[in-house]
Amino acid sequence: MSSNALHVPVMLQRCLDMLAPALAQPGAVVVDCTLGLGGHSEALLATFPAARLVALDRDPAALKLSAERLAPYGDRATLVHAVYDELPEVLDRLGIPKVQGVLFDLGVSSMQLDEADRGFAYAQDAPLDMRMDQTTGISAAEVLNTYPPGELVRILRTYGEEKFARKIVDAVVREREKEPFSNSARLVELIRTALPQAAKRTGGNPAKRTFQALRIEVNGELAVLERAIPAAVSALALDGRIAVLSYHSLEDRLVKQVFAAGAANTAPAGLPVVPERYQPRLKLLTRGAELPTEEEVAENRRAAPARLRGAQRIREDVA
């Protein structure tokens, strides 16, 4: 299946409109920190013919597919195998001091969800892997089989916002002593059995929150994001813009905090004139988080939980 057929980029037009004022000038550089199947990247290259794209992804399979998709744009597109918190090193290596635009489309790519053997999806049986880059790190099965119970409870509560974390972990610990976990179907079944009847009637697949929590832990997603968003803001040139799509409240909260801090006046109270170093560095481009339209959700159900926030760099860092 071609990558085009696989992927409808989420809130695409809104992202392009948000970044447009910064990307119109010749020589503009835009970074797609989450290349995936290249839907957003292709649209950026097509919409802004004067811009150069740098795109990062930690998944070698995604890079390979996107390289084919973006080949017509030649040397305007530079694809890099990297996790997005490595943005400063990547720009340094490429000799790019500042960029005009940055886009993050967080969460799991369509391809990772759709390819059964990656173990991201709870709807089909697959090895419990969940690594976005399968060449490194520990799998979801190893997390389930080796983490102490208290740590598993913390992960499910914090990353999955799972109210029944303790019940699920008790069942996991009992089961893993009989036989280690290797496949997703067994875990899904265990969660169904562990949850109270009432909890199974609402909110979609009962395994959803546990799978999300394991994925975030396996890929260190929140720790990476905590480093990546401030680094991306620092990489922006004056008047540069950043757009971030997140898919659950933990990601969105992190983005909101970084943007709010950048948009705040940090002067001590009572100064008659606020020195430049205390002035806001960012101007917020969204009031709260923007949500997808009903049409977008109808076209692509994965857009449903999306939250978009944007900011513009309005002041250089003062040494």
XYZ file of C-alpha atoms in Angstrom:
319
model
C 0.000 0.000 0.000
C 1.387 3.454 -0.844
C 2.088 5.835 1.994
C -0.418 8.316 0.480
C -3.228 5.809 0.787
C -2.278 5.081 4.381
C -2.359 8.540 5.786
C -4.620 11.556 6.077
C -2.582 14.189 7.962
C -4.385 15.573 11.006
C -5.553 19.236 10.930
C -3.309 19.777 7.919
C -4.719 23.057 6.593
C -4.785 24.624 10.046
C -1.100 23.705 10.582
C -0.127 25.162 7.190
C -2.070 28.384 7.871
C -0.458 28.722 11.288
C 3.090 28.355 9.924
C 2.495 30.283 6.671
C 3.541 33.817 7.753
C 6.968 32.498 8.787
C 7.594 30.286 5.754
C 6.838 32.586 2.844
C 10.276 34.202 2.606
C 13.045 32.620 0.497
C 15.541 30.605 2.499
C 13.038 29.728 5.218
C 13.749 26.421 6.992
C 10.925 24.357 8.465
C 11.483 21.337 10.710
C 8.998 18.478 10.778
C 9.995 16.837 14.064
C 7.688 13.843 13.505
C 8.003 12.879 9.848
C 5.970 9.659 10.009
C 4.610 8.881 6.559
C 5.441 12.370 5.328
C 1.927 13.789 4.896
C 2.608 17.068 6.696
C 6.122 17.286 5.187
C 4.886 16.841 1.628
C 2.249 19.539 2.147
C 4.852 21.930 3.610
C 7.156 21.460 0.593
C 4.285 21.841 -1.874
C 2.723 24.877 -0.167
C 5.943 26.818 0.475
C 8.109 26.419 -2.661
C 10.833 28.699 -1.274
C 11.234 26.734 1.962
C 13.701 24.008 2.864
C 12.551 21.077 5.003
C 14.446 19.178 7.688
C 12.463 16.148 8.870
C 13.222 13.845 11.807
C 11.933 10.408 12.702
C 13.197 7.683 15.033
C 11.511 4.934 12.974
C 13.732 3.674 10.105
C 10.697 2.166 8.308
C 8.935 5.547 8.263
C 12.062 7.277 6.948
C 12.328 4.807 4.087
C 8.699 5.278 3.002
C 8.860 9.056 3.342
C 12.098 9.249 1.360
C 10.216 7.777 -1.620
C 7.284 10.128 -1.133
C 9.472 13.244 -0.860
C 11.982 12.263 -3.583
C 10.385 14.673 -6.148
C 11.476 17.594 -3.948
C 15.148 16.681 -4.277
C 17.581 18.496 -2.015
C 14.877 20.753 -0.543
C 14.152 17.887 1.865
C 16.714 16.569 4.360
C 15.572 13.457 6.244
C 17.340 12.511 9.474
C 17.114 9.398 11.676
C 16.791 11.039 15.085
C 14.494 11.411 18.076
C 13.009 14.899 18.193
C 14.794 15.972 21.364
C 17.990 15.676 19.274
C 16.891 18.714 17.233
C 19.712 21.019 18.454
C 22.401 18.466 17.473
C 20.751 17.851 14.084
C 20.598 21.585 13.236
C 24.153 22.051 14.453
C 25.353 19.213 12.207
C 23.546 20.713 9.217
C 24.956 24.188 9.947
C 21.512 25.753 10.467
C 21.640 28.330 13.291
C 17.894 29.177 13.423
C 14.706 27.962 11.741
C 11.507 29.742 10.700
C 9.020 26.951 11.427
C 8.664 23.810 13.560
C 5.879 21.235 13.441
C 5.243 18.386 15.892
C 2.560 15.752 15.246
C 2.906 13.673 18.402
C 1.674 10.163 19.157
C 1.903 7.031 17.063
C 2.015 7.204 13.274
C -0.720 5.532 11.243
C 1.802 3.082 9.867
C 2.887 1.909 13.313
C -0.739 1.359 14.316
C -1.616 -0.406 11.082
C 1.340 -2.793 10.931
C 0.295 -5.684 13.137
C 3.777 -6.927 13.997
C 4.750 -3.680 15.754
C 2.407 -4.432 18.686
C 0.961 -0.902 19.082
C -2.646 -1.827 18.369
C -4.858 -3.600 20.863
C -7.360 -4.615 18.184
C -5.152 -7.361 16.717
C -2.828 -9.952 18.192
C 0.853 -9.104 17.796
C 4.172 -9.316 19.651
C 4.183 -6.773 22.497
C 6.951 -4.576 21.108
C 5.782 -0.918 20.798
C 9.254 0.504 20.115
C 9.120 3.301 17.550
C 12.716 2.476 16.702
C 13.018 -1.308 16.813
C 16.807 -1.163 16.728
C 17.089 0.080 20.302
C 15.591 0.013 23.796
C 13.327 -2.400 25.657
C 9.995 -3.735 24.425
C 6.569 -3.505 26.081
C 6.791 -7.235 26.898
C 10.013 -6.631 28.867
C 8.342 -3.781 30.787
C 5.376 -6.023 31.698
C 7.541 -9.001 32.603
C 10.307 -7.285 34.601
C 9.114 -4.028 36.199
C 8.248 -4.128 39.912
C 4.483 -3.963 40.567
C 4.654 -0.471 42.113
C 6.424 0.885 39.038
C 3.832 -0.664 36.698
C 1.009 0.889 38.739
C 2.720 4.305 38.503
C 3.118 3.984 34.725
C -0.516 2.985 34.160
C -1.800 5.747 36.435
C 0.479 8.497 35.169
C 0.729 7.736 31.471
C -2.571 5.955 30.919
C -4.686 7.811 33.469
C -6.009 4.326 34.279
C -8.222 4.294 37.396
C -7.963 0.513 37.736
C -4.153 0.379 37.489
C -3.806 -1.614 40.697
C -6.340 -4.282 39.600
C -4.673 -4.664 36.201
C -1.156 -4.867 37.658
C -2.197 -7.446 40.257
C -3.502 -9.607 37.401
C -0.351 -9.017 35.311
C 1.914 -10.037 38.186
C -0.088 -13.219 38.809
C -0.042 -14.148 35.130
C 3.590 -13.328 34.401
C 4.681 -15.748 37.139
C 2.930 -18.551 35.250
C 4.266 -17.467 31.855
C 5.931 -14.245 30.630
C 3.893 -11.977 28.359
C 4.795 -11.930 24.680
C 1.623 -11.076 22.719
C -1.001 -8.362 22.854
C -4.112 -10.581 22.767
C -3.281 -12.148 26.137
C -2.851 -8.716 27.719
C -6.118 -7.413 26.215
C -7.947 -10.472 27.564
C -6.390 -10.047 31.007
C -7.486 -6.383 31.146
C -11.037 -7.294 30.123
C -11.170 -9.872 32.930
C -9.569 -7.599 35.557
C -11.861 -4.592 35.080
C -15.205 -4.218 36.860
C -18.244 -4.701 34.591
C -19.258 -1.018 34.673
C -15.815 0.137 33.508
C -16.093 -1.990 30.358
C -19.255 -0.281 29.174
C -17.757 3.159 28.568
C -14.865 4.764 26.760
C -14.039 2.358 23.953
C -11.619 -0.566 24.247
C -10.742 -1.131 27.930
C -7.129 -1.891 26.957
C -6.618 1.517 25.332
C -5.222 3.307 28.411
C -2.834 0.480 29.336
C -1.466 0.303 25.783
C -0.975 4.074 25.740
C 0.882 3.926 29.062
C 3.190 1.120 27.910
C 3.935 2.907 24.633
C 4.860 6.138 26.432
C 7.127 4.246 28.839
C 8.828 2.135 26.139
C 9.614 5.188 23.988
C 10.282 7.633 26.831
C 7.823 9.938 25.078
C 7.112 12.451 27.843
C 10.746 12.769 28.908
C 11.711 13.309 25.260
C 8.936 15.866 24.777
C 9.953 17.744 27.930
C 13.345 18.343 26.330
C 12.139 18.744 22.758
C 9.570 21.563 23.032
C 11.899 24.045 24.797
C 14.688 23.092 22.358
C 12.389 23.770 19.402
C 11.358 27.161 20.821
C 15.051 28.033 21.255
C 15.736 27.072 17.637
C 13.148 29.526 16.287
C 14.368 32.700 14.594
C 12.621 35.982 15.372
C 9.024 35.767 14.032
C 9.458 31.991 13.604
C 6.439 29.838 14.434
C 5.839 26.475 16.093
C 2.737 24.269 15.790
C 2.206 21.220 18.015
C -0.478 18.547 17.625
C -0.919 16.375 20.710
C -3.274 13.473 21.324
C -3.624 13.106 25.071
C -3.821 15.444 28.034
C -0.293 14.671 29.304
C 1.337 15.837 26.056
C -0.987 18.816 25.714
C -0.310 19.940 29.299
C 3.443 19.861 28.689
C 3.159 21.935 25.511
C 0.801 24.383 27.218
C 3.252 24.876 30.118
C 6.234 25.595 27.841
C 4.247 28.006 25.673
C 2.689 29.759 28.687
C 6.109 30.216 30.305
C 7.481 31.660 27.052
C 4.548 34.053 26.721
C 4.793 35.296 30.320
C 6.398 38.462 31.569
C 8.989 37.251 34.107
C 9.839 40.593 35.686
C 9.778 40.954 39.470
C 6.650 42.770 40.626
C 6.708 46.565 40.863
C 9.314 47.450 38.209
C 8.271 50.748 36.572
C 9.813 49.663 33.236
C 10.222 45.994 32.335
C 13.751 45.301 30.981
C 13.852 43.359 27.726
C 15.225 40.213 29.305
C 11.956 39.835 31.274
C 9.655 40.453 28.301
C 7.757 37.485 26.799
C 9.667 35.479 24.158
C 6.511 33.999 22.637
C 3.115 35.133 21.462
C 0.414 32.440 21.639
C -1.311 31.768 18.291
C -4.195 29.738 19.727
C -6.650 30.526 22.489
C -6.347 27.352 24.504
C -6.003 24.320 22.265
C -7.782 24.156 18.906
C -9.807 21.026 18.164
C -10.429 19.275 14.831
C -13.696 19.981 13.003
C -16.430 17.359 12.736
C -15.551 16.962 9.040
C -11.925 16.218 9.881
C -12.909 13.595 12.432
C -15.318 12.036 9.914
C -12.498 11.840 7.342
C -9.908 10.528 9.802
C -11.104 9.121 13.123
C -7.554 9.336 14.518
C -7.933 13.123 14.489
C -10.647 12.959 17.189
C -8.421 13.468 20.267
C -6.073 15.979 18.546
C -5.268 19.302 20.213
C -3.371 21.993 18.306
C -1.360 24.779 19.940
C 0.844 27.345 18.242
C 3.256 30.109 19.224
C 5.354 32.775 17.534
C 8.845 33.883 18.577
C 8.641 37.626 19.311
C 11.950 38.224 21.070
C 15.478 36.909 20.757
C 17.133 35.374 23.817
C 19.059 38.039 25.667
C 22.391 36.800 26.966
